[in-house]
Amino acid sequence: MKVILFGATGMVGQGVLRECLLDDGITAVLAVGRAPTGQTHAKLRELIHRDFTDFSGVAAELTGYDATFFCLGVSSLGMKEADYRHVTYDFTLAAARVLAQQNPGMTFIYVTGAGTDSTEKGKTMWARVKGETENALFKLPFKAAYMFRPGAIQPLHGITSKTGVYRVAIAVMRPLFPLMRAMFPRSIATTEQVGRAMIAVARGGAEKTLLENQDIAAIAQRNSAR
Ligand SMILES: NC(=O)c1ccc[n+]([C@@H]2O[C@H](COP(=O)([O-])OP(=O)(O)OC[C@H]3O[C@@H](n4cnc5c(N)ncnc54)[C@H](OP(=O)(O)O)[C@@H]3O)[C@@H](O)[C@H]2O)c1
């Protein structure tokens, strides 16, 4: 399986990249970002791209892949709706439209979050925008599209967040994560679980298209015997 990864420098994306590089069933990973990942691996190729609203000029390079793992995203904290929507909806759809056109057999997996609002009408800004983005992705002619809606994510294997406030929160929470995961297994996933579950869904599909934490954990568990 050949995959494209957006957001490979971020916390979720780093976790997904790690699992992709470890998985023998994945033969090639194209990481698309505005900066290099800093990693080298025989399976990894990088495409540095500047304008995330327009992928038409690199359409040929985005062709011939089986799945996309779209982990690019920002926290809505302190952002105006228009700015948050620009990164969340405009960037995602600009990439997805070109990918669907170039790869009709592609499975597209997008990371949103627990509480995403499919009605697009609720009071919470980020949830509405993520919901609108999910709904638009479902309308594109992919072979299949799945939305991952994790709650909190515990980064493993030395992975860190790009977002300062999350880095601090993670440092504070780190000793508590094992206890919290034991107490609230439905609310906290690890970067490893998210990565393994994405690969499994790209490979074999899933019973639902909206996957919450408990679904992600169960699918990751089934994919743990590599
Ligand atoms: N972390 C969590 O606990 C959690 C939980 C649920 C859902 N999520 C969702 O998962 C997604 C990823 O979160 P994360 O924690 O991995 O975030 P992160 O560590 O802040 O990483 C964000 C990623 O998006 C890229 N990115 C951000 N703004 C960009 C821009 N303007 N142009 C190009 N690339 C841009 C970053 O690239 P650069 O390296 O170039 O900045 C980085 O690769 C988000 O949609 C988030 O809502 C996260």
PDB file of C-alpha atoms and ligand atoms in Angstrom, residues 6-14 33-35 52 71-75 84 87 91 110-114 130 149-154 160-163 166 170, ligand 1:
ATOM      1  CA  PHE A   6      -0.296  15.449   5.527  1.00  0.00           C
ATOM      2  CA  GLY A   7       0.812  16.934   8.857  1.00  0.00           C
ATOM      3  CA  ALA A   8       3.744  14.535   9.342  1.00  0.00           C
ATOM      4  CA  THR A   9       5.584  17.118  11.472  1.00  0.00           C
ATOM      5  CA  GLY A  10       2.686  17.392  13.956  1.00  0.00           C
ATOM      6  CA  MET A  11       1.904  15.254  16.968  1.00  0.00           C
ATOM      7  CA  VAL A  12      -0.701  13.046  15.323  1.00  0.00           C
ATOM      8  CA  GLY A  13       1.175  12.945  12.019  1.00  0.00           C
ATOM      9  CA  GLN A  14       4.469  11.956  13.650  1.00  0.00           C
ATOM     10  CA  GLY A  33       4.172  19.641   4.264  1.00  0.00           C
ATOM     11  CA  ARG A  34       5.493  23.171   4.326  1.00  0.00           C
ATOM     12  CA  ALA A  35       8.665  22.010   6.136  1.00  0.00           C
ATOM     13  CA  PHE A  52      -2.060  24.743   0.680  1.00  0.00           C
ATOM     14  CA  CYS A  71      -3.374  14.888   9.987  1.00  0.00           C
ATOM     15  CA  LEU A  72      -2.784  18.566   9.187  1.00  0.00           C
ATOM     16  CA  GLY A  73      -4.777  20.800  11.511  1.00  0.00           C
ATOM     17  CA  VAL A  74      -4.626  23.599  14.043  1.00  0.00           C
ATOM     18  CA  SER A  75      -6.064  24.292  17.455  1.00  0.00           C
ATOM     19  CA  TYR A  84      -9.655  28.575  11.486  1.00  0.00           C
ATOM     20  CA  VAL A  87      -6.758  26.105   7.472  1.00  0.00           C
ATOM     21  CA  PHE A  91      -6.642  23.461   2.989  1.00  0.00           C
ATOM     22  CA  TYR A 110      -9.206  12.757   8.074  1.00  0.00           C
ATOM     23  CA  VAL A 111      -8.529  13.570  11.718  1.00  0.00           C
ATOM     24  CA  THR A 112     -11.171  15.759  13.318  1.00  0.00           C
ATOM     25  CA  GLY A 113     -11.958  15.272  17.011  1.00  0.00           C
ATOM     26  CA  ALA A 114     -14.487  14.045  19.574  1.00  0.00           C
ATOM     27  CA  LYS A 130     -14.747  20.317  11.374  1.00  0.00           C
ATOM     28  CA  ARG A 149     -12.630  11.625  15.955  1.00  0.00           C
ATOM     29  CA  PRO A 150     -10.191  11.012  18.810  1.00  0.00           C
ATOM     30  CA  GLY A 151     -10.595  12.637  22.216  1.00  0.00           C
ATOM     31  CA  ALA A 152      -7.332  13.444  23.958  1.00  0.00           C
ATOM     32  CA  ILE A 153      -4.216  11.851  22.487  1.00  0.00           C
ATOM     33  CA  GLN A 154      -1.221  10.671  24.486  1.00  0.00           C
ATOM     34  CA  THR A 160       5.692  16.113  20.795  1.00  0.00           C
ATOM     35  CA  SER A 161       3.031  18.620  19.759  1.00  0.00           C
ATOM     36  CA  LYS A 162       3.776  21.624  17.528  1.00  0.00           C
ATOM     37  CA  THR A 163       1.338  23.662  19.615  1.00  0.00           C
ATOM     38  CA  TYR A 166      -0.442  21.452  24.215  1.00  0.00           C
ATOM     39  CA  ILE A 170       1.282  17.093  27.787  1.00  0.00           C
TER      40      ILE A 170
HETATM   41  N1  LIG B   1      -3.393  16.451  19.742  1.00  0.00           N
HETATM   42  C1  LIG B   1      -4.569  15.981  20.161  1.00  0.00           C
HETATM   43  O1  LIG B   1      -4.720  15.552  21.342  1.00  0.00           O
HETATM   44  C2  LIG B   1      -5.724  15.907  19.202  1.00  0.00           C
HETATM   45  C3  LIG B   1      -6.924  15.328  19.642  1.00  0.00           C
HETATM   46  C4  LIG B   1      -7.993  15.243  18.752  1.00  0.00           C
HETATM   47  C5  LIG B   1      -7.875  15.741  17.469  1.00  0.00           C
HETATM   48  N2  LIG B   1      -6.699  16.322  17.066  1.00  0.00           N
HETATM   49  C6  LIG B   1      -6.628  16.843  15.690  1.00  0.00           C
HETATM   50  O2  LIG B   1      -5.539  16.266  15.000  1.00  0.00           O
HETATM   51  C7  LIG B   1      -5.027  17.202  14.050  1.00  0.00           C
HETATM   52  C8  LIG B   1      -3.534  17.323  14.244  1.00  0.00           C
HETATM   53  O3  LIG B   1      -3.291  17.763  15.566  1.00  0.00           O
HETATM   54  P1  LIG B   1      -1.822  17.737  16.195  1.00  0.00           P
HETATM   55  O4  LIG B   1      -2.000  17.638  17.665  1.00  0.00           O
HETATM   56  O5  LIG B   1      -0.966  16.759  15.465  1.00  0.00           O
HETATM   57  O6  LIG B   1      -1.340  19.216  15.847  1.00  0.00           O
HETATM   58  P2  LIG B   1       0.139  19.791  15.790  1.00  0.00           P
HETATM   59  O7  LIG B   1       1.095  18.993  16.608  1.00  0.00           O
HETATM   60  O8  LIG B   1      -0.014  21.240  16.100  1.00  0.00           O
HETATM   61  O9  LIG B   1       0.556  19.612  14.246  1.00  0.00           O
HETATM   62  C9  LIG B   1      -0.136  20.285  13.232  1.00  0.00           C
HETATM   63  C10 LIG B   1       0.324  19.831  11.861  1.00  0.00           C
HETATM   64  O10 LIG B   1      -0.393  20.601  10.883  1.00  0.00           O
HETATM   65  C11 LIG B   1       0.538  21.367  10.102  1.00  0.00           C
HETATM   66  N3  LIG B   1       0.040  22.698   9.871  1.00  0.00           N
HETATM   67  C12 LIG B   1      -0.569  23.524  10.758  1.00  0.00           C
HETATM   68  N4  LIG B   1      -0.847  24.725  10.189  1.00  0.00           N
HETATM   69  C13 LIG B   1      -0.383  24.652   8.913  1.00  0.00           C
HETATM   70  C14 LIG B   1      -0.373  25.568   7.826  1.00  0.00           C
HETATM   71  N5  LIG B   1      -0.879  26.807   7.950  1.00  0.00           N
HETATM   72  N6  LIG B   1       0.169  25.179   6.655  1.00  0.00           N
HETATM   73  C15 LIG B   1       0.684  23.925   6.535  1.00  0.00           C
HETATM   74  N7  LIG B   1       0.714  23.015   7.530  1.00  0.00           N
HETATM   75  C16 LIG B   1       0.177  23.364   8.706  1.00  0.00           C
HETATM   76  C17 LIG B   1       1.803  21.459  10.954  1.00  0.00           C
HETATM   77  O11 LIG B   1       2.890  21.705  10.086  1.00  0.00           O
HETATM   78  P3  LIG B   1       4.188  22.579  10.545  1.00  0.00           P
HETATM   79  O12 LIG B   1       5.111  21.602  11.211  1.00  0.00           O
HETATM   80  O13 LIG B   1       4.725  23.114   9.278  1.00  0.00           O
HETATM   81  O14 LIG B   1       3.682  23.638  11.498  1.00  0.00           O
HETATM   82  C18 LIG B   1       1.817  20.072  11.610  1.00  0.00           C
HETATM   83  O15 LIG B   1       2.312  19.106  10.720  1.00  0.00           O
HETATM   84  C19 LIG B   1      -5.786  18.509  14.280  1.00  0.00           C
HETATM   85  O16 LIG B   1      -6.794  18.638  13.321  1.00  0.00           O
HETATM   86  C20 LIG B   1      -6.378  18.334  15.677  1.00  0.00           C
HETATM   87  O17 LIG B   1      -7.581  19.049  15.824  1.00  0.00           O
HETATM   88  C21 LIG B   1      -5.616  16.404  17.892  1.00  0.00           C
END
